[in-house]
JSON list of C-alpha atoms in Angstrom, two decimals:
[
{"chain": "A", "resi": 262, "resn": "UNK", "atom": "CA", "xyz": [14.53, -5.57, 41.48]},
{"chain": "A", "resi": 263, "resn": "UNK", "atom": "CA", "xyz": [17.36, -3.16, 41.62]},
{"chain": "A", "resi": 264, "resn": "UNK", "atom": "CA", "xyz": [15.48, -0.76, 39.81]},
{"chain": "A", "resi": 265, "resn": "UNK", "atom": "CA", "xyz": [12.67, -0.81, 42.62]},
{"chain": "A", "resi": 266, "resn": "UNK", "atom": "CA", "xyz": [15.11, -0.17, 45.47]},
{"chain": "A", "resi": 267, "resn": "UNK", "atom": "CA", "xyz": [16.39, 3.16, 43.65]},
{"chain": "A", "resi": 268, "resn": "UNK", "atom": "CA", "xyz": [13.21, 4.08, 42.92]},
{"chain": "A", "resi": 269, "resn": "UNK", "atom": "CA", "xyz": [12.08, 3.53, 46.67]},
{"chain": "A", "resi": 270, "resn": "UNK", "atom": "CA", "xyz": [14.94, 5.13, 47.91]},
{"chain": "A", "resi": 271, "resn": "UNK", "atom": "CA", "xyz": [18.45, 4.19, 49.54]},
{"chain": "A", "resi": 272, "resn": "UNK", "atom": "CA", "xyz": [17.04, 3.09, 52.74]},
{"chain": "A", "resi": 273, "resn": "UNK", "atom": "CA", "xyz": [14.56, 1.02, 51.54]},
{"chain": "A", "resi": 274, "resn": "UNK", "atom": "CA", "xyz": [16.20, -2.63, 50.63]},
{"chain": "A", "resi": 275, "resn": "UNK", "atom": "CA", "xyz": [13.44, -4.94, 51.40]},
{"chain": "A", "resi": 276, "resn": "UNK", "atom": "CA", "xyz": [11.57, -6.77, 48.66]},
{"chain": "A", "resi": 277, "resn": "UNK", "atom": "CA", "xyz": [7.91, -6.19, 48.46]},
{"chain": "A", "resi": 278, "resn": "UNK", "atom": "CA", "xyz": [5.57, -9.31, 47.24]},
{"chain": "A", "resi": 279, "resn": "UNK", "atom": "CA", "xyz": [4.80, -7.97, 44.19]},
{"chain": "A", "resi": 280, "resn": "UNK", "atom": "CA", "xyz": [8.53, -8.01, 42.86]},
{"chain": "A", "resi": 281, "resn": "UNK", "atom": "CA", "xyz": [9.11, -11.64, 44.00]},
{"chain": "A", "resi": 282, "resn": "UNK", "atom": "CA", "xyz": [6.07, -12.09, 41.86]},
{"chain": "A", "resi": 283, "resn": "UNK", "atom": "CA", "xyz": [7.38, -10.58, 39.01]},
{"chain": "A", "resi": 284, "resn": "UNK", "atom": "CA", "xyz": [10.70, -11.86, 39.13]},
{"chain": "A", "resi": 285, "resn": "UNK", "atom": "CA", "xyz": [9.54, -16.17, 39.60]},
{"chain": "A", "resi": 286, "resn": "UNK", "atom": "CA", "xyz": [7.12, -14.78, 36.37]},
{"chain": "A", "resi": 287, "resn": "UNK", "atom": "CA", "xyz": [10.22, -13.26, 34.39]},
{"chain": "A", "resi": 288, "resn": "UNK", "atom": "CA", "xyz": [12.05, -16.47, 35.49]},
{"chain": "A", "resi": 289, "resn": "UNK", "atom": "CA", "xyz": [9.20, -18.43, 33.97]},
{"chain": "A", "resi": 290, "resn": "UNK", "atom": "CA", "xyz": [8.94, -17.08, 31.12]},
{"chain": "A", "resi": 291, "resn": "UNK", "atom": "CA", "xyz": [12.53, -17.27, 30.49]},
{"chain": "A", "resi": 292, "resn": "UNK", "atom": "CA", "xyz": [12.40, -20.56, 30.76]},
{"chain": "A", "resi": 293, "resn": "UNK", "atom": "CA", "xyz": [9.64, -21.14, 27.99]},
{"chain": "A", "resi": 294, "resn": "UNK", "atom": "CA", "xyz": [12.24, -19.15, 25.79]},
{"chain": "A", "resi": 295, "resn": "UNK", "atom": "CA", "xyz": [14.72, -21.11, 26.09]},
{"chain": "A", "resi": 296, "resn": "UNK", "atom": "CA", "xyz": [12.97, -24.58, 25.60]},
{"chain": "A", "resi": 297, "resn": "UNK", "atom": "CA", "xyz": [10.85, -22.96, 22.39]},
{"chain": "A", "resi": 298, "resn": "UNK", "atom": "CA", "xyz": [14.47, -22.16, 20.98]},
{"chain": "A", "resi": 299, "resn": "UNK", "atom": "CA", "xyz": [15.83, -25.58, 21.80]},
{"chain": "A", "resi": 300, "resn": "UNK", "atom": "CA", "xyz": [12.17, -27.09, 20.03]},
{"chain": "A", "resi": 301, "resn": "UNK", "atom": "CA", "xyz": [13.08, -25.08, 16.94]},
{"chain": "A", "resi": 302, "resn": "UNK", "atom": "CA", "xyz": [16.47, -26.16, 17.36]},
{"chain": "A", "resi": 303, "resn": "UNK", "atom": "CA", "xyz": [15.42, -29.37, 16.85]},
{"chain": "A", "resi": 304, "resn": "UNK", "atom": "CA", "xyz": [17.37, -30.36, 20.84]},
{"chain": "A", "resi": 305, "resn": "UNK", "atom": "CA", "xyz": [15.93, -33.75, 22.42]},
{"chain": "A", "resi": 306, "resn": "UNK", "atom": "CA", "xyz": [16.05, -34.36, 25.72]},
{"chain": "A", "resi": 307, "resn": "UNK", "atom": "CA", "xyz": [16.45, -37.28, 27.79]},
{"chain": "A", "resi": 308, "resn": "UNK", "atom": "CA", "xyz": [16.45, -37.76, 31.72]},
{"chain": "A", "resi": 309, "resn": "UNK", "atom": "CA", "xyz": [16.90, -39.98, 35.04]},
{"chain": "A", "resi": 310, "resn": "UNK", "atom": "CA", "xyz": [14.44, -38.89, 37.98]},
{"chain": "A", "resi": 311, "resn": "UNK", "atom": "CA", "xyz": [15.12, -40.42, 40.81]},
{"chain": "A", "resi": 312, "resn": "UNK", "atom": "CA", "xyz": [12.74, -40.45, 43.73]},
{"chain": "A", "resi": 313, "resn": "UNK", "atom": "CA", "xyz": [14.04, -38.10, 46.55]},
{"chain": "A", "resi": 314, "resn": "UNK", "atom": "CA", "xyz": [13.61, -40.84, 49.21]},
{"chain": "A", "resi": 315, "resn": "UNK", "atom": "CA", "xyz": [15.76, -43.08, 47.35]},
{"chain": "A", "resi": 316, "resn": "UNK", "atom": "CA", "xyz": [18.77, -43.81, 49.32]},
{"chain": "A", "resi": 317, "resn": "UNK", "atom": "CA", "xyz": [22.10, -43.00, 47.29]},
{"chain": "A", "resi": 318, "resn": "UNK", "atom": "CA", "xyz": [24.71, -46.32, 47.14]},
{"chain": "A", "resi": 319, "resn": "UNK", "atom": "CA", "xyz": [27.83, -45.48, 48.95]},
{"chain": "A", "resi": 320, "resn": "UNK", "atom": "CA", "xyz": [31.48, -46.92, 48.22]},
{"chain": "A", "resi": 321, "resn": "UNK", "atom": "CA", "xyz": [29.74, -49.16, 45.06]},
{"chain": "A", "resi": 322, "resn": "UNK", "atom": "CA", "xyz": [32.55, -49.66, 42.35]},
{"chain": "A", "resi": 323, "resn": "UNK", "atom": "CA", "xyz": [29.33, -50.68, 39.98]},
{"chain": "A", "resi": 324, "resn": "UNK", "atom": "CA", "xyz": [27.35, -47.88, 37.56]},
{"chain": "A", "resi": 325, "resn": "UNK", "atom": "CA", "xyz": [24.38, -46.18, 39.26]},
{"chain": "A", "resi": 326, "resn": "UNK", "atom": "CA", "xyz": [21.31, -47.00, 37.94]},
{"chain": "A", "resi": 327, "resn": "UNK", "atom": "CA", "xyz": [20.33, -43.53, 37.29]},
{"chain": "A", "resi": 328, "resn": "UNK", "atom": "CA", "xyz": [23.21, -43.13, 34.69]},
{"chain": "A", "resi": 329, "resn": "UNK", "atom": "CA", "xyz": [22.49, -46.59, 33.35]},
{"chain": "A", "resi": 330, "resn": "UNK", "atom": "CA", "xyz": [18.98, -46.00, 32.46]},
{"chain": "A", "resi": 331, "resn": "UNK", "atom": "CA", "xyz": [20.61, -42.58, 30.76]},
{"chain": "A", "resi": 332, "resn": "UNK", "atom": "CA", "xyz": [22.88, -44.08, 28.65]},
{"chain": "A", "resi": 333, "resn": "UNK", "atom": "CA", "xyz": [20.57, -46.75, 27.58]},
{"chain": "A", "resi": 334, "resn": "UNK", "atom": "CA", "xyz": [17.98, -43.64, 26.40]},
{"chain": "A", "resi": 335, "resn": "UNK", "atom": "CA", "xyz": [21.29, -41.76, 24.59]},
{"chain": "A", "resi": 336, "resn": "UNK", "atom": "CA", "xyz": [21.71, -44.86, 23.14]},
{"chain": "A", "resi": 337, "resn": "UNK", "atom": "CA", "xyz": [18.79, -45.18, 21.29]},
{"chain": "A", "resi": 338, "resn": "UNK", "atom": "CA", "xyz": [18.15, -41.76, 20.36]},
{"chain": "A", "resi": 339, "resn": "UNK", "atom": "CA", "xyz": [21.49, -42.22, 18.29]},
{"chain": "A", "resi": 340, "resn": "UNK", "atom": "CA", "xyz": [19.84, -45.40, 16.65]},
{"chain": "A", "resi": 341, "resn": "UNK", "atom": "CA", "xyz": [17.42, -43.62, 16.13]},
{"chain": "A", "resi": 342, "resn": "UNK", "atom": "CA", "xyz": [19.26, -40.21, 14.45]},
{"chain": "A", "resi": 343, "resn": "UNK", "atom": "CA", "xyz": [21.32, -42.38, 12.23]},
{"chain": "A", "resi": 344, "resn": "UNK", "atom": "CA", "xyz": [22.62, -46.23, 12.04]},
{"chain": "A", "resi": 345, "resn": "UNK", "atom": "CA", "xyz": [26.79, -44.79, 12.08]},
{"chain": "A", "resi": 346, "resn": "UNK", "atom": "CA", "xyz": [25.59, -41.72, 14.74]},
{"chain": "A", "resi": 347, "resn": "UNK", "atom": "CA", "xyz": [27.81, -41.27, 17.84]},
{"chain": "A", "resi": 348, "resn": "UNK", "atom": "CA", "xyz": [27.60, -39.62, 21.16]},
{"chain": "A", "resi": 349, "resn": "UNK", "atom": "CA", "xyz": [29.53, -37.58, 23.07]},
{"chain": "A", "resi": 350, "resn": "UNK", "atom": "CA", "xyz": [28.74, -37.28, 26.87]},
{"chain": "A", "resi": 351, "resn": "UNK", "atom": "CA", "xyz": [29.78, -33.94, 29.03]},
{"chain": "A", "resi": 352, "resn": "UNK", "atom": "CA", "xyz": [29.65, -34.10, 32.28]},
{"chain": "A", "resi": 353, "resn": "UNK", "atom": "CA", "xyz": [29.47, -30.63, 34.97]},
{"chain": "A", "resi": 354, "resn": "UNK", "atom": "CA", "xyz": [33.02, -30.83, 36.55]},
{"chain": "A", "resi": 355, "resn": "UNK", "atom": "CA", "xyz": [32.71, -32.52, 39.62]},
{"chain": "A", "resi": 356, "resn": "UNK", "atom": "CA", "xyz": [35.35, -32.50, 42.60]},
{"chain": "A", "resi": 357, "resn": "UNK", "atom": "CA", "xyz": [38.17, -34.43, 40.87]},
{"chain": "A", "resi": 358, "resn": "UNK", "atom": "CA", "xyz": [37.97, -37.83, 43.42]},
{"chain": "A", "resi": 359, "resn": "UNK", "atom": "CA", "xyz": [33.95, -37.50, 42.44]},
{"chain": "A", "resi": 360, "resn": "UNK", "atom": "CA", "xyz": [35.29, -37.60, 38.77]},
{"chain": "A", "resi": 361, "resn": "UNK", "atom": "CA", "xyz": [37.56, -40.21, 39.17]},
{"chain": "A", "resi": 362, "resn": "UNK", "atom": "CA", "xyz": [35.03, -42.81, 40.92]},
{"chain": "A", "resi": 363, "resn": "UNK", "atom": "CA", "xyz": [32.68, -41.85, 37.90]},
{"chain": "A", "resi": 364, "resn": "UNK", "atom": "CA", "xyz": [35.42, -42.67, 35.20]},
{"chain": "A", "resi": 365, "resn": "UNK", "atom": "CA", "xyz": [35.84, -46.10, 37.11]},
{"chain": "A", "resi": 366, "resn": "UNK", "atom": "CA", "xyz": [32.56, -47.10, 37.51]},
{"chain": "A", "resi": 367, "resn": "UNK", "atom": "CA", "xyz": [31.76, -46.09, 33.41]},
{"chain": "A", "resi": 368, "resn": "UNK", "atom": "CA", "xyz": [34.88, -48.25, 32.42]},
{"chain": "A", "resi": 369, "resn": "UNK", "atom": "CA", "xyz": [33.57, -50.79, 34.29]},
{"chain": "A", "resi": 370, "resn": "UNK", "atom": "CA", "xyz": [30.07, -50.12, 32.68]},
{"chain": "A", "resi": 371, "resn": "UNK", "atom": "CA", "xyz": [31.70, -50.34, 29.46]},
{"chain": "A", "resi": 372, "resn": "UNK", "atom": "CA", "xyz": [33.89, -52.51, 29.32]},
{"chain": "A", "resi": 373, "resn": "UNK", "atom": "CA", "xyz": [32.72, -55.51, 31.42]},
{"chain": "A", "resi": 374, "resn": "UNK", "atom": "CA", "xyz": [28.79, -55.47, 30.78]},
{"chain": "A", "resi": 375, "resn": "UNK", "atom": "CA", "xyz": [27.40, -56.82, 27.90]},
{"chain": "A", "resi": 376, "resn": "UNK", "atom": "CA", "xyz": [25.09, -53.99, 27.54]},
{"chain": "A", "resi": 377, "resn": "UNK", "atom": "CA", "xyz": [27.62, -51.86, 28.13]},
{"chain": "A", "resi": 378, "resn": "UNK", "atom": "CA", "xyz": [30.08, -52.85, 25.54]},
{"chain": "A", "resi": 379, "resn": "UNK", "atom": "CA", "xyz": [27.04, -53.24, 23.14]},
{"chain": "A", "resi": 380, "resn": "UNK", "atom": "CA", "xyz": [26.82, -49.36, 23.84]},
{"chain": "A", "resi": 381, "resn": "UNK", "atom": "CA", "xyz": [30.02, -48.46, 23.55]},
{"chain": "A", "resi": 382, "resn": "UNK", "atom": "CA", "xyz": [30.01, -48.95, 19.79]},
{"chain": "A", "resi": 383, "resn": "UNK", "atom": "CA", "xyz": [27.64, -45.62, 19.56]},
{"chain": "A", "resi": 384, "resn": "UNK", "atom": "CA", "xyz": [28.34, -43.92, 23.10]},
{"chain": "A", "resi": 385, "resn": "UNK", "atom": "CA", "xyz": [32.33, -42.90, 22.97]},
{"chain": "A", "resi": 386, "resn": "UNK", "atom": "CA", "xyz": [32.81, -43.62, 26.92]},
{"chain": "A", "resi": 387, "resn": "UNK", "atom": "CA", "xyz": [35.17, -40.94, 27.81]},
{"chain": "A", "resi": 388, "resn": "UNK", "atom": "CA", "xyz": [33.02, -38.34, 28.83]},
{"chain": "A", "resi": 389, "resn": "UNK", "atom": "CA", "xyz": [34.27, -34.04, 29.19]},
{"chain": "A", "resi": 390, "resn": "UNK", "atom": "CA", "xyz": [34.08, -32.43, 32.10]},
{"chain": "A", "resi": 391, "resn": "UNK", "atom": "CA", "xyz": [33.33, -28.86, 31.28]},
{"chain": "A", "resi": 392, "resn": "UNK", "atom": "CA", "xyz": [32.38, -25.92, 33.80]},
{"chain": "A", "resi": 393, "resn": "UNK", "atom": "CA", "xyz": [28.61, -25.04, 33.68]},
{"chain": "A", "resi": 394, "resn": "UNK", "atom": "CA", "xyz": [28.76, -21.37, 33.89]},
{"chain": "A", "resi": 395, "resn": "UNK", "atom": "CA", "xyz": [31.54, -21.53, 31.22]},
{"chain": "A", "resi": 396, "resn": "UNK", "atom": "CA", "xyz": [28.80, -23.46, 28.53]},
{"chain": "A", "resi": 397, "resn": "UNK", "atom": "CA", "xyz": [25.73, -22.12, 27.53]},
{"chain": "A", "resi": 398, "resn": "UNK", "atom": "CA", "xyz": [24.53, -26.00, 26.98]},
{"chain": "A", "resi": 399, "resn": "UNK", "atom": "CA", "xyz": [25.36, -27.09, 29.94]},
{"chain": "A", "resi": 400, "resn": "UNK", "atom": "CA", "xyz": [23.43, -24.31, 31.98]},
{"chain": "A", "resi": 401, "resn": "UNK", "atom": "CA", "xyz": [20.20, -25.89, 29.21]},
{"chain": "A", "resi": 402, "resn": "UNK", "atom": "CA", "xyz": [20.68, -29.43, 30.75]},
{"chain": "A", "resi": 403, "resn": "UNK", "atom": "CA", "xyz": [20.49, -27.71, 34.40]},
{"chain": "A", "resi": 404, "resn": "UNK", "atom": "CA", "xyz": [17.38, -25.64, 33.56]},
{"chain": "A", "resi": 405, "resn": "UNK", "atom": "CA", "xyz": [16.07, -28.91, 32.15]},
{"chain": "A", "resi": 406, "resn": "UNK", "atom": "CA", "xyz": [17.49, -31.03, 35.27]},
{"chain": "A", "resi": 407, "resn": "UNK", "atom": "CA", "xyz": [15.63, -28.89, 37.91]},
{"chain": "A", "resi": 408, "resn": "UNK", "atom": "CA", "xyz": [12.34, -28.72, 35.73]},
{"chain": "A", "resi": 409, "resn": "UNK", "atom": "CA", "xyz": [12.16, -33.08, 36.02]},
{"chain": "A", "resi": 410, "resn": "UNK", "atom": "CA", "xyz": [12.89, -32.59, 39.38]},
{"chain": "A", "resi": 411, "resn": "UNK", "atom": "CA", "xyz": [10.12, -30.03, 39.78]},
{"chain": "A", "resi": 412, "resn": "UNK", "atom": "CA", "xyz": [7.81, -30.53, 37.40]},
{"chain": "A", "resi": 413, "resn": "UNK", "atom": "CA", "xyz": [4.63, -33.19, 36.09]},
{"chain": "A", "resi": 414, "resn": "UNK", "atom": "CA", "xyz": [6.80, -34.39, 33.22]},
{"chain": "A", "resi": 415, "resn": "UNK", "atom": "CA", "xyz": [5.49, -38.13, 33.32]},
{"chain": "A", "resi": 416, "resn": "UNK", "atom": "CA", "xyz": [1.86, -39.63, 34.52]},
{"chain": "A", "resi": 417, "resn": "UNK", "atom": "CA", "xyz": [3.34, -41.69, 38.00]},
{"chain": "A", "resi": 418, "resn": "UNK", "atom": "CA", "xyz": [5.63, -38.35, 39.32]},
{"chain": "A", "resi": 419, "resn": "UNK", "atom": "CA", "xyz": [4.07, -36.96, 42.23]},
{"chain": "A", "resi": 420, "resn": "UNK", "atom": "CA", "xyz": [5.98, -33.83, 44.09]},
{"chain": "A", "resi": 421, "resn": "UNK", "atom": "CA", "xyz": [5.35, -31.55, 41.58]},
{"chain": "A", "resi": 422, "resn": "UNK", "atom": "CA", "xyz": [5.12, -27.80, 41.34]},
{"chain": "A", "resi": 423, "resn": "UNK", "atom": "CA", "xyz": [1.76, -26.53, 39.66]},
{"chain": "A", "resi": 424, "resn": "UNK", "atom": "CA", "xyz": [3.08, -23.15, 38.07]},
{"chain": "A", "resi": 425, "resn": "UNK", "atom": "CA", "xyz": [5.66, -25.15, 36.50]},
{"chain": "A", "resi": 426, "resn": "UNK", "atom": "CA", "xyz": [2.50, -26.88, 34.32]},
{"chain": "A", "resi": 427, "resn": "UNK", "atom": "CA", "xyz": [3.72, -24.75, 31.18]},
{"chain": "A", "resi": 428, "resn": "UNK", "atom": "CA", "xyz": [7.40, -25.23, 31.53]},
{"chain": "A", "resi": 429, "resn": "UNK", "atom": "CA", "xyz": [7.52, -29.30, 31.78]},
{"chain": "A", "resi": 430, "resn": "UNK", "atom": "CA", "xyz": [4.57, -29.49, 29.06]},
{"chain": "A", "resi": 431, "resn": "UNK", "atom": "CA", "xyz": [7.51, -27.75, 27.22]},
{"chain": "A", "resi": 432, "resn": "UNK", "atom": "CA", "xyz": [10.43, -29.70, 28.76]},
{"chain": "A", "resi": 433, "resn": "UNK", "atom": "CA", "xyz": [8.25, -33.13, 27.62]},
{"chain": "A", "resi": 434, "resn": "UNK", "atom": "CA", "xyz": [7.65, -31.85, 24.08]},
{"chain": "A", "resi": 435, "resn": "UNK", "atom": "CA", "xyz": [12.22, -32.14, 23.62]},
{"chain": "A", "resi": 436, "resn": "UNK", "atom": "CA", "xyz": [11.50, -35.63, 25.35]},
{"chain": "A", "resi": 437, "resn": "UNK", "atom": "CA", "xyz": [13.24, -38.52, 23.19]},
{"chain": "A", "resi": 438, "resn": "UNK", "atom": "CA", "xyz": [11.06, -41.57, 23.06]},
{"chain": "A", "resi": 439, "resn": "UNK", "atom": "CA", "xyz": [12.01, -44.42, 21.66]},
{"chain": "A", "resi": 440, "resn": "UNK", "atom": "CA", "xyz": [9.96, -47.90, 19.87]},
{"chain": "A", "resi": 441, "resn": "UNK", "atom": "CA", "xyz": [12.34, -51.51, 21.17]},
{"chain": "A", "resi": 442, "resn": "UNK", "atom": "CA", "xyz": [11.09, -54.49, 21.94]},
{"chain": "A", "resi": 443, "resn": "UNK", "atom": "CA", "xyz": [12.01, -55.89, 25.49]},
{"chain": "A", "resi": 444, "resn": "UNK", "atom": "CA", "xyz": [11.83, -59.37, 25.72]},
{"chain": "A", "resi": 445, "resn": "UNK", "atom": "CA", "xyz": [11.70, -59.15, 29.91]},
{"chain": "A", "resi": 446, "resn": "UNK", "atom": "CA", "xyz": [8.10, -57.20, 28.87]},
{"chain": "A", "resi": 447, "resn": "UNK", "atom": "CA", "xyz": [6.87, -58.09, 26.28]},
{"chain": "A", "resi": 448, "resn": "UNK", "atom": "CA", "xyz": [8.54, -60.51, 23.80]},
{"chain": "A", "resi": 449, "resn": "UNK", "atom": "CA", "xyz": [7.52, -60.14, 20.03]},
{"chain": "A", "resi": 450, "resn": "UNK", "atom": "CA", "xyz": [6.16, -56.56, 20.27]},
{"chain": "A", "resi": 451, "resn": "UNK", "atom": "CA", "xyz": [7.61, -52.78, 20.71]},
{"chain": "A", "resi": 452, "resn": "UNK", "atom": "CA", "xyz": [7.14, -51.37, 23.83]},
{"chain": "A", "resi": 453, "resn": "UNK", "atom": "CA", "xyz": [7.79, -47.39, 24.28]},
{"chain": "A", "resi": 454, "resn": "UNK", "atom": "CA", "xyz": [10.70, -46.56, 26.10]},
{"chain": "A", "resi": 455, "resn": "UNK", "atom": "CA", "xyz": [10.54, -42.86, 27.66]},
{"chain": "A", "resi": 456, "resn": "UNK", "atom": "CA", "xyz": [12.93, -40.21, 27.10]},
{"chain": "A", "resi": 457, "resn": "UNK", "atom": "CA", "xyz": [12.82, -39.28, 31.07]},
{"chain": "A", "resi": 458, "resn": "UNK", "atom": "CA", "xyz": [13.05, -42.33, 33.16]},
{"chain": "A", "resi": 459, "resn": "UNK", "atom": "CA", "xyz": [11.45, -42.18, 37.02]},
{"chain": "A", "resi": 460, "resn": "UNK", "atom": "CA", "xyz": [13.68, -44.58, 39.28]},
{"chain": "A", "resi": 461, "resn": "UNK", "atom": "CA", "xyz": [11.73, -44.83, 42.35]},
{"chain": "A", "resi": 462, "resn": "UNK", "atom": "CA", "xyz": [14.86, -47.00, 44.11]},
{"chain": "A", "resi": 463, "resn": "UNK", "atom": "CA", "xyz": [18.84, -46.81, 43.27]},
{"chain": "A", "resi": 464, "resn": "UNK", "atom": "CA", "xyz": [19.83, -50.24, 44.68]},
{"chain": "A", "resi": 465, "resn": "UNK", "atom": "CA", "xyz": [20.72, -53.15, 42.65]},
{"chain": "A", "resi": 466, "resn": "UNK", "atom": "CA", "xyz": [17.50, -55.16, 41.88]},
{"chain": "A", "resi": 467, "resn": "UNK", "atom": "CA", "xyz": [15.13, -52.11, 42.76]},
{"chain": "A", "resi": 468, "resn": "UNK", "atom": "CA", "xyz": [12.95, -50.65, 40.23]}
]
């Protein structure tokens, strides 16, 4: 784009169609790079969605069910990797009272769940707080963040953008899915559990 306005001239600073074409393309395809690399990589990806008219808890000292249904996926993609594999989780720095309600609510996650504690012996819960523009990997997980939120990555999303068709075909194909049987669906047989998770309600008890 800076190259157009020199060649237009000094004066001339306004963007013509054609270069904000060019420029969501280049963006595009920049995108398809980078999840190709992470594919040969061998990366998986896993996710939360959360439906954008969702209200957001306020003041609750309990986990979020967005990060639950996260950790439960991590979780099993490190049963999955190996039967001694453990996990890490890095976190974007948030504003450090942000942080600190986070750290509570994960100790409380666990330590005083069941499900929790049963995670805790593959999921090390003390997460890093790192600086996105400051780790390549981290600036991945956004890409990959705003392509779920954007994009037809599962069946029942609706809101999506079509010219992202390519990009979350390519975001679903690092998807982690995992094989468990869930007694509250079906008891006796494997049901699939999907790497990205669609939350259409936050609230205790919602689905």
């Amino acid at each position: 784009m800076e190259k157009g306005f020199s060649s237009r001239g000094s004066e001339c600073n306004e963007v013509t169609k054609y270069e904000l074409t060019a420029l969501a393309q280049a963006k595009i395809a920049y995108v398809k790079y980078v999840f190709d690399v992470c594919r040969r990589s061998n990366v998986k990806a896993i996710g939360s969605i959360v439906d954008r008219s969702s209200a957001i808890p306020q003041g609750a000292d309990y986990l979020r069910k967005d990060y639950a249904y996260l950790f439960e996926r991590f979780y099993y993609y490190l049963e999955n990797v190996h039967r001694s594999e453990m996990g890490y989780i890095v976190f974007d720095e948030l504003d450090k009272s942000q942080s600190h309600i986070l750290l509570d609510q994960m100790e409380a996650y666990f330590i005083k769940t069941k499900k929790g504690r049963d995670r805790a012996a593959r999921i090390i819960p003390e997460p890093f707080f790192v600086h996105s523009d400051m780790s390549s990997l981290v600036q991945v997980a956004d890409i990959l963040a705003y392509v779920l939120s954007w994009g037809k990555v599962l069946p029942t999303k609706e809101s999506c953008r079509p010219e992202l068709g390519e990009v979350a075909q390519r975001a679903v194909a690092l998807r982690s899915d995992a094989r468990r049987e869930i007694a509250e669906i079906k008891k006796g047989q494997e049901s699939i559990i999907y790497g990205f998770a669609l939350i259409e309600n936050l609230c205790a008890g919602g689905k």
